[in-house]
GROMACS .gro file of C-alpha atoms in nm:
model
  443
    1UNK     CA    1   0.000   0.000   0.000
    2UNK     CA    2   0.120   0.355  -0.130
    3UNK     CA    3   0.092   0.600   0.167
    4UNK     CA    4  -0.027   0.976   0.045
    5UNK     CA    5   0.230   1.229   0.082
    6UNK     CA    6   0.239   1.483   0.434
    7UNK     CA    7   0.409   1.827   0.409
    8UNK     CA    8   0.613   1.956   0.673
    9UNK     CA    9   0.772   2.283   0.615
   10UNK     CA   10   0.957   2.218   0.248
   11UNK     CA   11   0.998   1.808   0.304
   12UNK     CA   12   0.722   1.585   0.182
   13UNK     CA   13   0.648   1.283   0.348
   14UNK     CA   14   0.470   0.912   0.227
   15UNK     CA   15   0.395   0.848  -0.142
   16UNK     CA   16   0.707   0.765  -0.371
   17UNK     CA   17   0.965   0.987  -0.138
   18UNK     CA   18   1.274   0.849   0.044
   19UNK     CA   19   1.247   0.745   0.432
   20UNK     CA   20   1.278   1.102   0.637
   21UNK     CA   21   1.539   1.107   0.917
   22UNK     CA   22   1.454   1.283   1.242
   23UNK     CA   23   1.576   1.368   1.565
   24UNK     CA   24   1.478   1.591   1.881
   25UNK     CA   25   1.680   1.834   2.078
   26UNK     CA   26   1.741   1.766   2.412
   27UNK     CA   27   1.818   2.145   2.487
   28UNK     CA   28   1.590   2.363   2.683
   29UNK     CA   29   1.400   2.539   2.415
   30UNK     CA   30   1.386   2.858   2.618
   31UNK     CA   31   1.779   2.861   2.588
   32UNK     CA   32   1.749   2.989   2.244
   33UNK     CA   33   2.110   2.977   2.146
   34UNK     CA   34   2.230   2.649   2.270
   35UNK     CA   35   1.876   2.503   2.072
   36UNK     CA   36   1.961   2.719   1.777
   37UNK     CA   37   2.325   2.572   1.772
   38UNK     CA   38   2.214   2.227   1.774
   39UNK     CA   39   1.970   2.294   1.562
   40UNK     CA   40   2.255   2.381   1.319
   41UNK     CA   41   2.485   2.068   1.403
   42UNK     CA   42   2.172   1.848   1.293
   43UNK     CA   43   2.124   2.011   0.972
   44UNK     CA   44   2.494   1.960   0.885
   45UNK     CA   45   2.455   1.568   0.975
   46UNK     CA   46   2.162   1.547   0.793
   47UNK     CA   47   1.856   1.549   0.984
   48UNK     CA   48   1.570   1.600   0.760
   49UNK     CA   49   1.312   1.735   1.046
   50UNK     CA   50   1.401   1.801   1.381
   51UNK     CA   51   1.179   1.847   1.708
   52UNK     CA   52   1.178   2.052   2.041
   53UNK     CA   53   0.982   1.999   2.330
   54UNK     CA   54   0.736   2.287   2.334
   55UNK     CA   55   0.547   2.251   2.712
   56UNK     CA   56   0.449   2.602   2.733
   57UNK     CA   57   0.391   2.927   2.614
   58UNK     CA   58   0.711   3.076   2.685
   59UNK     CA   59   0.835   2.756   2.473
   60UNK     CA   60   0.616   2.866   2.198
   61UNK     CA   61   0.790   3.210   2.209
   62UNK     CA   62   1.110   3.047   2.186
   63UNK     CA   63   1.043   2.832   1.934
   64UNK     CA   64   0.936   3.093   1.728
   65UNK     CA   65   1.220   3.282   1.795
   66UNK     CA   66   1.463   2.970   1.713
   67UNK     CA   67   1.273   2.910   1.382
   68UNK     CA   68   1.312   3.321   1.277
   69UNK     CA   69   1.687   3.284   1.346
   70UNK     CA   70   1.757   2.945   1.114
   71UNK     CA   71   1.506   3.123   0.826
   72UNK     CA   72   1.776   3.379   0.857
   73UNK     CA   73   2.074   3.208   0.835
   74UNK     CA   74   1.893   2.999   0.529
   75UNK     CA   75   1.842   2.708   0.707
   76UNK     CA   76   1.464   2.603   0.625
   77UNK     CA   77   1.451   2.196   0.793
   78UNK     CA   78   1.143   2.199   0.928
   79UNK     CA   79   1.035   2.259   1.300
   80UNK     CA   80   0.817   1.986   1.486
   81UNK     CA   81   0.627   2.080   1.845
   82UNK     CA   82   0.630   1.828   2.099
   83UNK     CA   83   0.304   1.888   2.357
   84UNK     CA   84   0.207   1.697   2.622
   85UNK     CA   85  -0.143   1.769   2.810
   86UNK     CA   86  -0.230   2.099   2.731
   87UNK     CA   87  -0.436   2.172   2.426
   88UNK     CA   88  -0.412   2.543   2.476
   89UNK     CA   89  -0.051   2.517   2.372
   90UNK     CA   90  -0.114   2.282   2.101
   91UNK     CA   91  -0.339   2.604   1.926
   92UNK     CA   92  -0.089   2.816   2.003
   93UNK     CA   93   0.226   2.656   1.860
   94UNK     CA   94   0.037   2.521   1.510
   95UNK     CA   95   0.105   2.916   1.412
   96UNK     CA   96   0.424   2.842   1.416
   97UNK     CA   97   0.554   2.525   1.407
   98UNK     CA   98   0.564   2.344   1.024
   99UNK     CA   99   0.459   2.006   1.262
  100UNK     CA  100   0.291   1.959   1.616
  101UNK     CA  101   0.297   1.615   1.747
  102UNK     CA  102   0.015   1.585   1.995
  103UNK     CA  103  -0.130   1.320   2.218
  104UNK     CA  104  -0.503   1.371   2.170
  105UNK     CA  105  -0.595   1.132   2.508
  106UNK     CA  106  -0.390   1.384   2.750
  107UNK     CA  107  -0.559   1.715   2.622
  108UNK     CA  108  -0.852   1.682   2.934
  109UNK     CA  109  -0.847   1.424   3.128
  110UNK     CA  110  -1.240   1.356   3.043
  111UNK     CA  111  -1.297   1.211   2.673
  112UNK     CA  112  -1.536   1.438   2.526
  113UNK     CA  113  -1.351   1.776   2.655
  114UNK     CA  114  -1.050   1.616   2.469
  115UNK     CA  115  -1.238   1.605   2.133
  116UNK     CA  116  -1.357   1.977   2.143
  117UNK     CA  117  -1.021   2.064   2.202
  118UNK     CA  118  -0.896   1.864   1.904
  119UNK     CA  119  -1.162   2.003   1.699
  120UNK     CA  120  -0.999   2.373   1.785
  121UNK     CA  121  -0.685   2.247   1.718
  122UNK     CA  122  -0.722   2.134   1.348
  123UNK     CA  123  -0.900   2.452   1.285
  124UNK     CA  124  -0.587   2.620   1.363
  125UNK     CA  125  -0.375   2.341   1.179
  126UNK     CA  126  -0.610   2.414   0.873
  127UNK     CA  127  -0.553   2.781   0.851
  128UNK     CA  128  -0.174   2.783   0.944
  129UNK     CA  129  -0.047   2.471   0.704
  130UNK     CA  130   0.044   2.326   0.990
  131UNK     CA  131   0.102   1.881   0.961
  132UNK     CA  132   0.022   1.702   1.280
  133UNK     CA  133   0.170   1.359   1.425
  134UNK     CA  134  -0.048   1.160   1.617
  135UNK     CA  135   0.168   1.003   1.842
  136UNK     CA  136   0.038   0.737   2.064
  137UNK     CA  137   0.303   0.540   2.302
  138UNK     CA  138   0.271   0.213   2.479
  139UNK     CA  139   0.211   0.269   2.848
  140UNK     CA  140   0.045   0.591   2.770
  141UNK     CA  141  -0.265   0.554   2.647
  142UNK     CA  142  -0.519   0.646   2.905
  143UNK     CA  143  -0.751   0.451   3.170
  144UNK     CA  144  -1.067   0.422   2.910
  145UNK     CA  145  -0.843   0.254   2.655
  146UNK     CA  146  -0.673   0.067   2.870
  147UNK     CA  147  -0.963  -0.050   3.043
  148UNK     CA  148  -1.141  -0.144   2.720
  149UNK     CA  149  -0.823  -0.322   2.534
  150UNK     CA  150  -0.575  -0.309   2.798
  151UNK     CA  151  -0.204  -0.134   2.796
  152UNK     CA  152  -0.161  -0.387   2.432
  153UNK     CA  153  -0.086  -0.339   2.074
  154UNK     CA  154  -0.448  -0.366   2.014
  155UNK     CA  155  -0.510  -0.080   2.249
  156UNK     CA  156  -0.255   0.084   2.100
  157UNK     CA  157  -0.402   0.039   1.763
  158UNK     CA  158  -0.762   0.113   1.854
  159UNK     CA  159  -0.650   0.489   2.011
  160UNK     CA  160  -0.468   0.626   1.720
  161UNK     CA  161  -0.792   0.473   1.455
  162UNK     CA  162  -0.983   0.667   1.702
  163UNK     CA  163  -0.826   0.996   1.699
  164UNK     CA  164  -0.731   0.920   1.298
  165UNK     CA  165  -1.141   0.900   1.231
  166UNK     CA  166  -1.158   1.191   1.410
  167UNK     CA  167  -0.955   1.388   1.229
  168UNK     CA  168  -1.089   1.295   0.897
  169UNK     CA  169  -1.451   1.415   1.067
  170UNK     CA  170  -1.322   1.742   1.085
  171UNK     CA  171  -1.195   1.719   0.697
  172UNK     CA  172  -0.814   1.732   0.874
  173UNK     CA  173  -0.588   1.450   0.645
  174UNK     CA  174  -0.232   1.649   0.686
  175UNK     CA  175  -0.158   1.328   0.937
  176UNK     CA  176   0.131   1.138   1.010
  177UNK     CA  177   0.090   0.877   1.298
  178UNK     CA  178   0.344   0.697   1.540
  179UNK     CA  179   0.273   0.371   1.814
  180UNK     CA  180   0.575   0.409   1.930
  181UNK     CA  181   0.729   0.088   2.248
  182UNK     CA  182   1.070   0.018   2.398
  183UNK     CA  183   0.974  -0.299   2.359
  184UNK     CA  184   1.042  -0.444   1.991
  185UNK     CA  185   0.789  -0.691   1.958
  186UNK     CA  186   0.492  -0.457   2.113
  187UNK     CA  187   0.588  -0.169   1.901
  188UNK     CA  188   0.643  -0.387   1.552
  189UNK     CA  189   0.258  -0.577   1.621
  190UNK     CA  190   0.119  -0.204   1.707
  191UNK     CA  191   0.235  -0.121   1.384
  192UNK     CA  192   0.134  -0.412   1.226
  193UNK     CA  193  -0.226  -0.383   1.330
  194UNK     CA  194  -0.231  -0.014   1.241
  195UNK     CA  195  -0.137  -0.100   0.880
  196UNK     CA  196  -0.375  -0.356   0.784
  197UNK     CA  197  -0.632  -0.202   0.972
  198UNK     CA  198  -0.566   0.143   0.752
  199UNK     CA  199  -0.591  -0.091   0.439
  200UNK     CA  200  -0.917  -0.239   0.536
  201UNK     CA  201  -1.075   0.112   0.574
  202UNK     CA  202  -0.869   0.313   0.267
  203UNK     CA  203  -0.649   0.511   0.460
  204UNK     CA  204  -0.327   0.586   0.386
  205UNK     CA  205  -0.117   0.784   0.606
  206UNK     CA  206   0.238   0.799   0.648
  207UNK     CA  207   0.381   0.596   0.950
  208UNK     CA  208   0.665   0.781   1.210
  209UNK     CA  209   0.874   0.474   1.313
  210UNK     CA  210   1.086   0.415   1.614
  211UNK     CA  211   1.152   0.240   1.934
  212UNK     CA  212   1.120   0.456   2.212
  213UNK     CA  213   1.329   0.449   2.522
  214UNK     CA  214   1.589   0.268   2.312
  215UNK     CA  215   1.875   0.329   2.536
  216UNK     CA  216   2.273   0.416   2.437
  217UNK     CA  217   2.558   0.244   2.228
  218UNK     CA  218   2.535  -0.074   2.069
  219UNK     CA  219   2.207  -0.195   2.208
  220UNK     CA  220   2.014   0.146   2.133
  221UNK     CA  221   2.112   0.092   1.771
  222UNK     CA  222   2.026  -0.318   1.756
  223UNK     CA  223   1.695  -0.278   1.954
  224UNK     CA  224   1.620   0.028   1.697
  225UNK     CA  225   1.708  -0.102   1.416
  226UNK     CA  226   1.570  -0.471   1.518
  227UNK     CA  227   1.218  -0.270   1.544
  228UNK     CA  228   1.206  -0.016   1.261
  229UNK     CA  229   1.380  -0.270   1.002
  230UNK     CA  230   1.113  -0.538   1.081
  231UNK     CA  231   0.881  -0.249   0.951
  232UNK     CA  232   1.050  -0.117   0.671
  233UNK     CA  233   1.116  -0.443   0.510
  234UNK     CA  234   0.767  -0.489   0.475
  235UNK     CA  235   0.707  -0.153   0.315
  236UNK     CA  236   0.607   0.028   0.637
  237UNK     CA  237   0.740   0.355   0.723
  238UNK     CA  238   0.817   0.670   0.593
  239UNK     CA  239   0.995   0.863   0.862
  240UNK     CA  240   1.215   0.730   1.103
  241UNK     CA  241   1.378   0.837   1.466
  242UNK     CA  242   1.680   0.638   1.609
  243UNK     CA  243   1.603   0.759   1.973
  244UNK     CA  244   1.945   0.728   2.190
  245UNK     CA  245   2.043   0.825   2.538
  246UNK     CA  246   2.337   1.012   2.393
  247UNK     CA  247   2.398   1.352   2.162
  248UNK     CA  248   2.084   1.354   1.964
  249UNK     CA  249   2.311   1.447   1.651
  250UNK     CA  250   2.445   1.110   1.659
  251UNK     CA  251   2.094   0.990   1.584
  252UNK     CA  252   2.116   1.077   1.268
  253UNK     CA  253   2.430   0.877   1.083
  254UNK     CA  254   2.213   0.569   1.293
  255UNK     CA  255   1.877   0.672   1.126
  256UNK     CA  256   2.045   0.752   0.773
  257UNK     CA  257   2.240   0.372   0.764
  258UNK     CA  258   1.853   0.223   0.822
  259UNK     CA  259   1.672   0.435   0.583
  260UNK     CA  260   1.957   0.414   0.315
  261UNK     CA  261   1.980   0.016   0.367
  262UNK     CA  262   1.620  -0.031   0.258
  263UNK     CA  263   1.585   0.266   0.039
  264UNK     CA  264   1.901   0.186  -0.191
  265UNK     CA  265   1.805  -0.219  -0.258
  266UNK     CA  266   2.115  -0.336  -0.067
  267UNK     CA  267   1.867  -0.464   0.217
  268UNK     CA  268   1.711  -0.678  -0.019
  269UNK     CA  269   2.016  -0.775  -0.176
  270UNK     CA  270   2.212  -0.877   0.152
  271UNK     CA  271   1.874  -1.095   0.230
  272UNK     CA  272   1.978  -1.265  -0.102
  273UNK     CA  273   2.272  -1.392   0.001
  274UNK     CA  274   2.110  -1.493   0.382
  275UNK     CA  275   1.924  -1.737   0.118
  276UNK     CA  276   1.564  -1.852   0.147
  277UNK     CA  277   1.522  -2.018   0.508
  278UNK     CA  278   1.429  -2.350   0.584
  279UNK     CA  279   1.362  -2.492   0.907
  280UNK     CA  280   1.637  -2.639   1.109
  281UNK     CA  281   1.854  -2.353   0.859
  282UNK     CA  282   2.116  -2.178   1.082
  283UNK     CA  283   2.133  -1.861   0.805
  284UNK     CA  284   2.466  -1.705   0.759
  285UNK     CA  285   2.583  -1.363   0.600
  286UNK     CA  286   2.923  -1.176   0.560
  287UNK     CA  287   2.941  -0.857   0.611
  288UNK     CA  288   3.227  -0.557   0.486
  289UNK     CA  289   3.190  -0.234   0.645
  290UNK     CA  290   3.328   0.126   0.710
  291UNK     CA  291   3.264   0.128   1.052
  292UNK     CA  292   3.130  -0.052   1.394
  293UNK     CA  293   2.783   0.105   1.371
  294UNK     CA  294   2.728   0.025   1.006
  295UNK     CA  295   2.821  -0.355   1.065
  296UNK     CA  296   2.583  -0.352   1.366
  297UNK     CA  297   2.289  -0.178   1.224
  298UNK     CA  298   2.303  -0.320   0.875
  299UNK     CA  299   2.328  -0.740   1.020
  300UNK     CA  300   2.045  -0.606   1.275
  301UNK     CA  301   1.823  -0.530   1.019
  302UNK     CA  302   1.892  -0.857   0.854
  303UNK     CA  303   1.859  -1.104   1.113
  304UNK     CA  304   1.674  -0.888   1.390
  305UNK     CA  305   1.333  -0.909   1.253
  306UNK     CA  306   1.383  -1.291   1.125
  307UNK     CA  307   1.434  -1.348   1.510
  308UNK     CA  308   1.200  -1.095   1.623
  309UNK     CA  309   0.911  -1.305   1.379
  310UNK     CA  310   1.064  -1.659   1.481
  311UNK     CA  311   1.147  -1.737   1.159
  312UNK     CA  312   1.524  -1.841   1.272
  313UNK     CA  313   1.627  -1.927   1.645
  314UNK     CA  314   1.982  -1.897   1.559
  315UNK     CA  315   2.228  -1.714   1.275
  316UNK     CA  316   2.610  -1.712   1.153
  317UNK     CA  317   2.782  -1.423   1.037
  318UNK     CA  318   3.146  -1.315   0.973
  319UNK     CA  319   3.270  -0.908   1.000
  320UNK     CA  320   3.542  -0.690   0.844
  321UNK     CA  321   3.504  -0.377   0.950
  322UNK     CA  322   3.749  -0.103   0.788
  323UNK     CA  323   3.921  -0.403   0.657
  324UNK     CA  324   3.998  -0.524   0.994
  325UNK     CA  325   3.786  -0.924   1.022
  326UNK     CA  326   3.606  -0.922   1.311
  327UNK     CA  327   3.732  -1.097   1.627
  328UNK     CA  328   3.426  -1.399   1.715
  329UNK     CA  329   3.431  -1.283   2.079
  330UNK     CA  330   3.326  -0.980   1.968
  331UNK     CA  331   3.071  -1.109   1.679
  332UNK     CA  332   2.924  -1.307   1.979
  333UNK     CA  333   2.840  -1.011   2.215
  334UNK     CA  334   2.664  -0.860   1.910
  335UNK     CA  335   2.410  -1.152   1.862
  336UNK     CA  336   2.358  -1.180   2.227
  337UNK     CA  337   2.232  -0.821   2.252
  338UNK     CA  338   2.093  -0.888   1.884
  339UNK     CA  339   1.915  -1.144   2.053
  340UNK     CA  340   1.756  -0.983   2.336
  341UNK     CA  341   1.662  -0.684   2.138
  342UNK     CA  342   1.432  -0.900   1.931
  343UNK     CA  343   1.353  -1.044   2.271
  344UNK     CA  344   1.451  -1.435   2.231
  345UNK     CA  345   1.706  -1.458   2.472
  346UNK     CA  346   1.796  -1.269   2.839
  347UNK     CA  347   2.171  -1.267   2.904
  348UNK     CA  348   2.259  -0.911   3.032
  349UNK     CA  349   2.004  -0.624   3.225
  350UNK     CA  350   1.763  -0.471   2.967
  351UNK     CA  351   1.730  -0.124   3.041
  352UNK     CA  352   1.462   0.158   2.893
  353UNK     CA  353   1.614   0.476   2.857
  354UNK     CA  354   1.490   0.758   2.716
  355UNK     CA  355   1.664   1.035   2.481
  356UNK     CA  356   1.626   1.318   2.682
  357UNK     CA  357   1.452   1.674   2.593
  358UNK     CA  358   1.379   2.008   2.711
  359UNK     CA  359   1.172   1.868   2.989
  360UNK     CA  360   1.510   1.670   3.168
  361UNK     CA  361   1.644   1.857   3.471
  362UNK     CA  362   1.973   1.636   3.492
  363UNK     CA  363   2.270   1.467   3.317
  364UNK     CA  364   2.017   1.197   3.188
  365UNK     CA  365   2.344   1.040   2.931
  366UNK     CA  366   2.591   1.038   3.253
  367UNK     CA  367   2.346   0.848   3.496
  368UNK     CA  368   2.207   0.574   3.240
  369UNK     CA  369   2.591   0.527   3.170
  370UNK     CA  370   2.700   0.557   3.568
  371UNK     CA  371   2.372   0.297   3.625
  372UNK     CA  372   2.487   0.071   3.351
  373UNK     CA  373   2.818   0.063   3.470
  374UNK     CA  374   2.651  -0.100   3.850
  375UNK     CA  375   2.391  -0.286   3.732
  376UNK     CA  376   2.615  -0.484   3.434
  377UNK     CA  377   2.533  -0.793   3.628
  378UNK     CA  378   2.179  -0.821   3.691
  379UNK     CA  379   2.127  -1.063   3.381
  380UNK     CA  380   1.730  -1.043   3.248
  381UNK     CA  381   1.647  -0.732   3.507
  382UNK     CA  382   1.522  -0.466   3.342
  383UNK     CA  383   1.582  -0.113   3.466
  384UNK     CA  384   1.440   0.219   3.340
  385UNK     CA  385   1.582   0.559   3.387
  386UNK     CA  386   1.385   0.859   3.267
  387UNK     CA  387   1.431   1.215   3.185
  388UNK     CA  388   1.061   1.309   3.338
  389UNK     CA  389   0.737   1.229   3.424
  390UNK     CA  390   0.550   1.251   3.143
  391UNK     CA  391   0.640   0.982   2.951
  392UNK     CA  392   0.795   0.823   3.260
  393UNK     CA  393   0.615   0.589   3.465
  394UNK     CA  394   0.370   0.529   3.159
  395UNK     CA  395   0.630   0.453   2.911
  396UNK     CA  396   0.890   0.239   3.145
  397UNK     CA  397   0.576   0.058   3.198
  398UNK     CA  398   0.806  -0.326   3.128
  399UNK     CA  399   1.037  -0.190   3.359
  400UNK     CA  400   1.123  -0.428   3.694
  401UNK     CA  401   1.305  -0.109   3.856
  402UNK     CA  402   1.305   0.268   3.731
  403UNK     CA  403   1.442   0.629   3.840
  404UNK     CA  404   1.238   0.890   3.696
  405UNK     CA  405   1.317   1.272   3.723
  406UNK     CA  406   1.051   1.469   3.927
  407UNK     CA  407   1.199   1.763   3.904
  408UNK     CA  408   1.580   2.001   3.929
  409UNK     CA  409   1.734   1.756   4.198
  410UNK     CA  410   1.487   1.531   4.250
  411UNK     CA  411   1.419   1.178   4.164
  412UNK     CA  412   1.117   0.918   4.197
  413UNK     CA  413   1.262   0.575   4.214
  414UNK     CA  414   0.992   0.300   4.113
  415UNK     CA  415   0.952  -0.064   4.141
  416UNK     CA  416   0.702  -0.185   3.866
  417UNK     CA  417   0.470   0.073   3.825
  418UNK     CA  418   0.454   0.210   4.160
  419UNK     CA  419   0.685   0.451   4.319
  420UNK     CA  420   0.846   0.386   4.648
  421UNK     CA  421   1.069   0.650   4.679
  422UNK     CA  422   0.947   1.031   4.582
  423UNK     CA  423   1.234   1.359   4.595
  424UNK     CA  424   1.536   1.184   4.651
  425UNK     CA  425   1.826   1.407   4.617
  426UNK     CA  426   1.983   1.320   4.274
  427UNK     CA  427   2.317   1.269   4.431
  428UNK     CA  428   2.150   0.969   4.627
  429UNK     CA  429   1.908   0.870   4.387
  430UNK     CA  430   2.177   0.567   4.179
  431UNK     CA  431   2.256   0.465   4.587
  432UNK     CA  432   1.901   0.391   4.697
  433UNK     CA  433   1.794   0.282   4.298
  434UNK     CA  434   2.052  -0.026   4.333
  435UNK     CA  435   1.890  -0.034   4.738
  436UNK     CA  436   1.554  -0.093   4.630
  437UNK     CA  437   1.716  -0.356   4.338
  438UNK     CA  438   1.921  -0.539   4.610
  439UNK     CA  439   1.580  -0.558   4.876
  440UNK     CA  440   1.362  -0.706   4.607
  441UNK     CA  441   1.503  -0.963   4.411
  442UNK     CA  442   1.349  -1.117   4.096
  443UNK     CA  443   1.233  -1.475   4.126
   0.00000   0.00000   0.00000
C-alpha cells in the first residue's frame, strides 16, 4: 500500500519519497542559542526534520524565535512541536511550528472535553499549514483505553484509529501517525495492526517509526534497528527516529544507515545472500563495512526481525570492519544483545532509557551510563531511567526497577509501576535505585 504524501515545512512525506530522518533536541527550548546551535549541528549531519519539546507558552515564544533565526541564516529543515497535556498550547504553537505532534488522550483528562479541544486544534492546523503527528506510546494511552483493550498493541491500535477517524470528521488528512514501544515486539505488532487495519478502511497515512526508550551504544542501535527494520522491510514507514540516550546528533548517521539500507536495494540484496530459510537452517551472511555502527545496524536489520518473527532461532555471520575481520568474541556479544533486542534470549540487564529533551532537569546520558556501569550484572532485570514524568512511569511501563526525574534535583525511584521512593536528592538517587534492586530480588 502507497501512503499519500504529508508536508512539513519544504519536506514531503509518504507516497514515492525516500524514508525522512529525524531527531529531537534535548536542549531547553527557552535557551534559544544552545537550541539554535544544535539545531545547526543536525542540519549539517543530515537530519531532515528536527523536534523541540514545546510545554508552554514561553516555549512557543522560543520556538518561534529559534525558527526566525535558522530562516535567517537559510536554514529552512522543518520545525516539529512536541506537547504533552495541554491543548491550549497545542493552538498556540500550530502558528508556528511546520509540525505539532500531539497526544489527543492527555488534552482533558475527560474524553469528550479532549475532542472539542482537538476540533480547535485542526482549525488552527487548517488555517496555518500546519502537519500534525499523532503520536500514541505504549504505556500511555489512558484509563478508558486501557480499560477497554488493555495497555496492548491492540489498544494501541484502537486509540490512534480513534483519533485518525476523528480527524478525517473534521476534513483534517495532513496526518502522520506513530505507536511508538521500547519494547520491539509490542511496538512492531502495534504497527502491524495499524497497517492492515488502515488498508481495510482506505487510509493511507504515512507511519513515524521508532523504538522509544531505546537506550545508548550498541544496544540502542540493535533494539532500533531490530524494530524499525522489521517495519521497513515490509514496506512500512516513511519517517524514522533512532532515539538514543546520547547527543541527539548522533541519531542521525544511525537513522540515515537504516533508511539508506532499505531505500538503496542493498537490504534486499544482503537478504539474497542470507538465502531462502528452511527450518532447522542456521542462516549465515558476511558482512564488509566502514565502521562498527554500520556492521551492527546493517546485520540487525537482517537477522533482527527474522528473530524478532521466529522465523530463525539462531544465525552465523562473519565481519570486516574497515578491513579489519572481526574478532568472534566480539561477533558473539553482538548476537547476544541482537538477541535480546528482538527479545529471544535474556543474558545481560535490559534497560529503557529515554533520549532526553527540554523537559530533563539532569545529566540523563551520565546516569544511564554511571547505572549501567553497576547494574552490568543483573542478567534479564530490566531497569528504566527517565528524563521526566510525562512519559515516565507510563512509558517504562516493562520496567522491573526505574528512576524517573521529578523535578531540578529530585528523583522518583519505582519498582514496577509504583513509586516507592518520591524527591530523593539526585546525588543519592543511583545509591538507593541499586537499594531498592538489592531488597527485592526477581524470582
Amino acid at each position: 500500500m502507497l501512503t499519500g504524501t504529508v508536508t512539513v515545512g519544504n519536506v514531503s512525506i509518504g507516497g514515492n519519497t525516500p524514508v525522512k530522518v529525524q531527531t529531537m533536541c534535548n536542549t531547553f527550548t527557552q535557551d534559544i542559542e544552545k537550541s539554535v546551535a544544535q539545531c545547526v549541528d543536525m542540519v549539517a549531519a543530515g537530519a531532515d526534520l528536527i523536534r523541540l519539546t514545546t510545554q508552554g507558552m514561553k516555549e512557543v515564544e522560543a520556538l518561534k524565535e529559534i525558527k526566525s533565526i535558522l530562516r535567517s541564516r537559510n536554514i529552512d529543515v522543518p520545525l516539529i512541536a512536541d506537547v504533552h497535556f495541554s491543548s491550549d498550547v497545542a493552538i498556540e504553537v500550530a502558528k508556528v511550528a511546520d509540525k505539532v505532534r500531539i497526544n489527543p488522550g492527555n488534552f482533558a483528562k475527560e474524553h469528550d472535553e479532549a475532542c472539542r479541544q482537538l476540533k480547535k486544534f485542526l482549525e488552527v492546523c487548517k488555517e496555518y499549514r500546519t502537519a500534525v503527528r499523532i503520536g500514541i506510546n505504549h504505556g500511555s494511552l489512558g484509563e478508558r483505553i486501557i480499560n477497554k483493550y488493555g495497555d496492548t498493541p491492540l489498544g494501541m491500535k484502537e486509540a490512534a484509529m480513534e483519533w485518525i477517524r476523528m480527524c478525517e470528521e473534521n476534513d483534517f488528512h495532513n496526518l502522520v501517525i506513530s505507536l511508538k514501544a521500547s519494547n520491539t515486539i509490542v511496538m512492531a505488532t502495534a504497527y502491524r495492526l495499524l497497517w492492515k487495519e488502515m488498508e481495510k478502511c482506505s487510509m493511507a497515512y504515512p507511519l513515524h517509526l521508532g523504538v522509544t526508550e531505546a537506550g545508548n551504544g550498541d544496544t540502542g542501535r540493535i533494539k532500533s534497528a531490530v524494530g524499525i527494520g522489521a517495519l521497513l522491510k515490509e514496506g512500512i514507514g516513511n519517517t524514522i527516529r533512532v532515539s538514543l540516550t546520547e547527543d541527539p546528533v548522533k541519531e542521525i548517521p544511525a537513522g540515515k544507515i537504516i533508511a539508506n539500507y532499505f531505500d538503496s536495494g542493498e537490504y534486499a540484496e544482503s537478504i539474497r545472500r542470507i538465502g531462502e530459510i528452511t527450518p532447522g537452517c542456521i542462516p549465515h551472511n558476511c558482512y564488509d563495512c566502514q565502521s562498527w555502527n554500520e556492521f551492527i545496524i546493517k546485520a540487525s536489520c537482517d537477522f533482527g526481525p527474522m528473530l524478532l518473527d521466529k522465523e530463525i532461532d539462531d544465525f552465523t555471520l562473519t565481519a570486516r570492519v574497515g578491513g579489519q575481520e572481526i574478532p568472534q568474541e566480539k561477533l558473539d556479544d553482538f548476537k547476544d544483545n541482537l538477541q535480546q533486542a528482538a527479545r529471544r534470549k535474556f543474558n545481560k540487564p535490559e534497560y529503557i532509557a529515554c533520549p532526553g529533551c527540554g523537559r530533563t532537569l539532569y545529566n540523563l546520558e551520565e546516569t544511564f551510563n554511571e547505572v549501567k556501569r553497576r547494574t552490568s550484572h543483573l542478567k534479564g532485570v530490566k531497569i528504566a531511567i527517565m528524563g521526566c514524568i510525562v512519559n515516565g512511569p507510563g512509558e517504562m511501563a516493562d520496567a522491573d526497577f526505574g528512576y524517573v526525574g521529578e523535578g531540578k534535583g529530585k528523583v522518583a525511584i519505582y519498582k514496577g509501576k509504583e513509586p516507592v521512593m518520591r524527591s530523593v536528592p539526585q546525588e543519592k538517587a543511583i545509591d538507593q535505585l541499586l537499594r531498592i534492586i538489592e531488597e527485592n530480588p526477581l524470582e
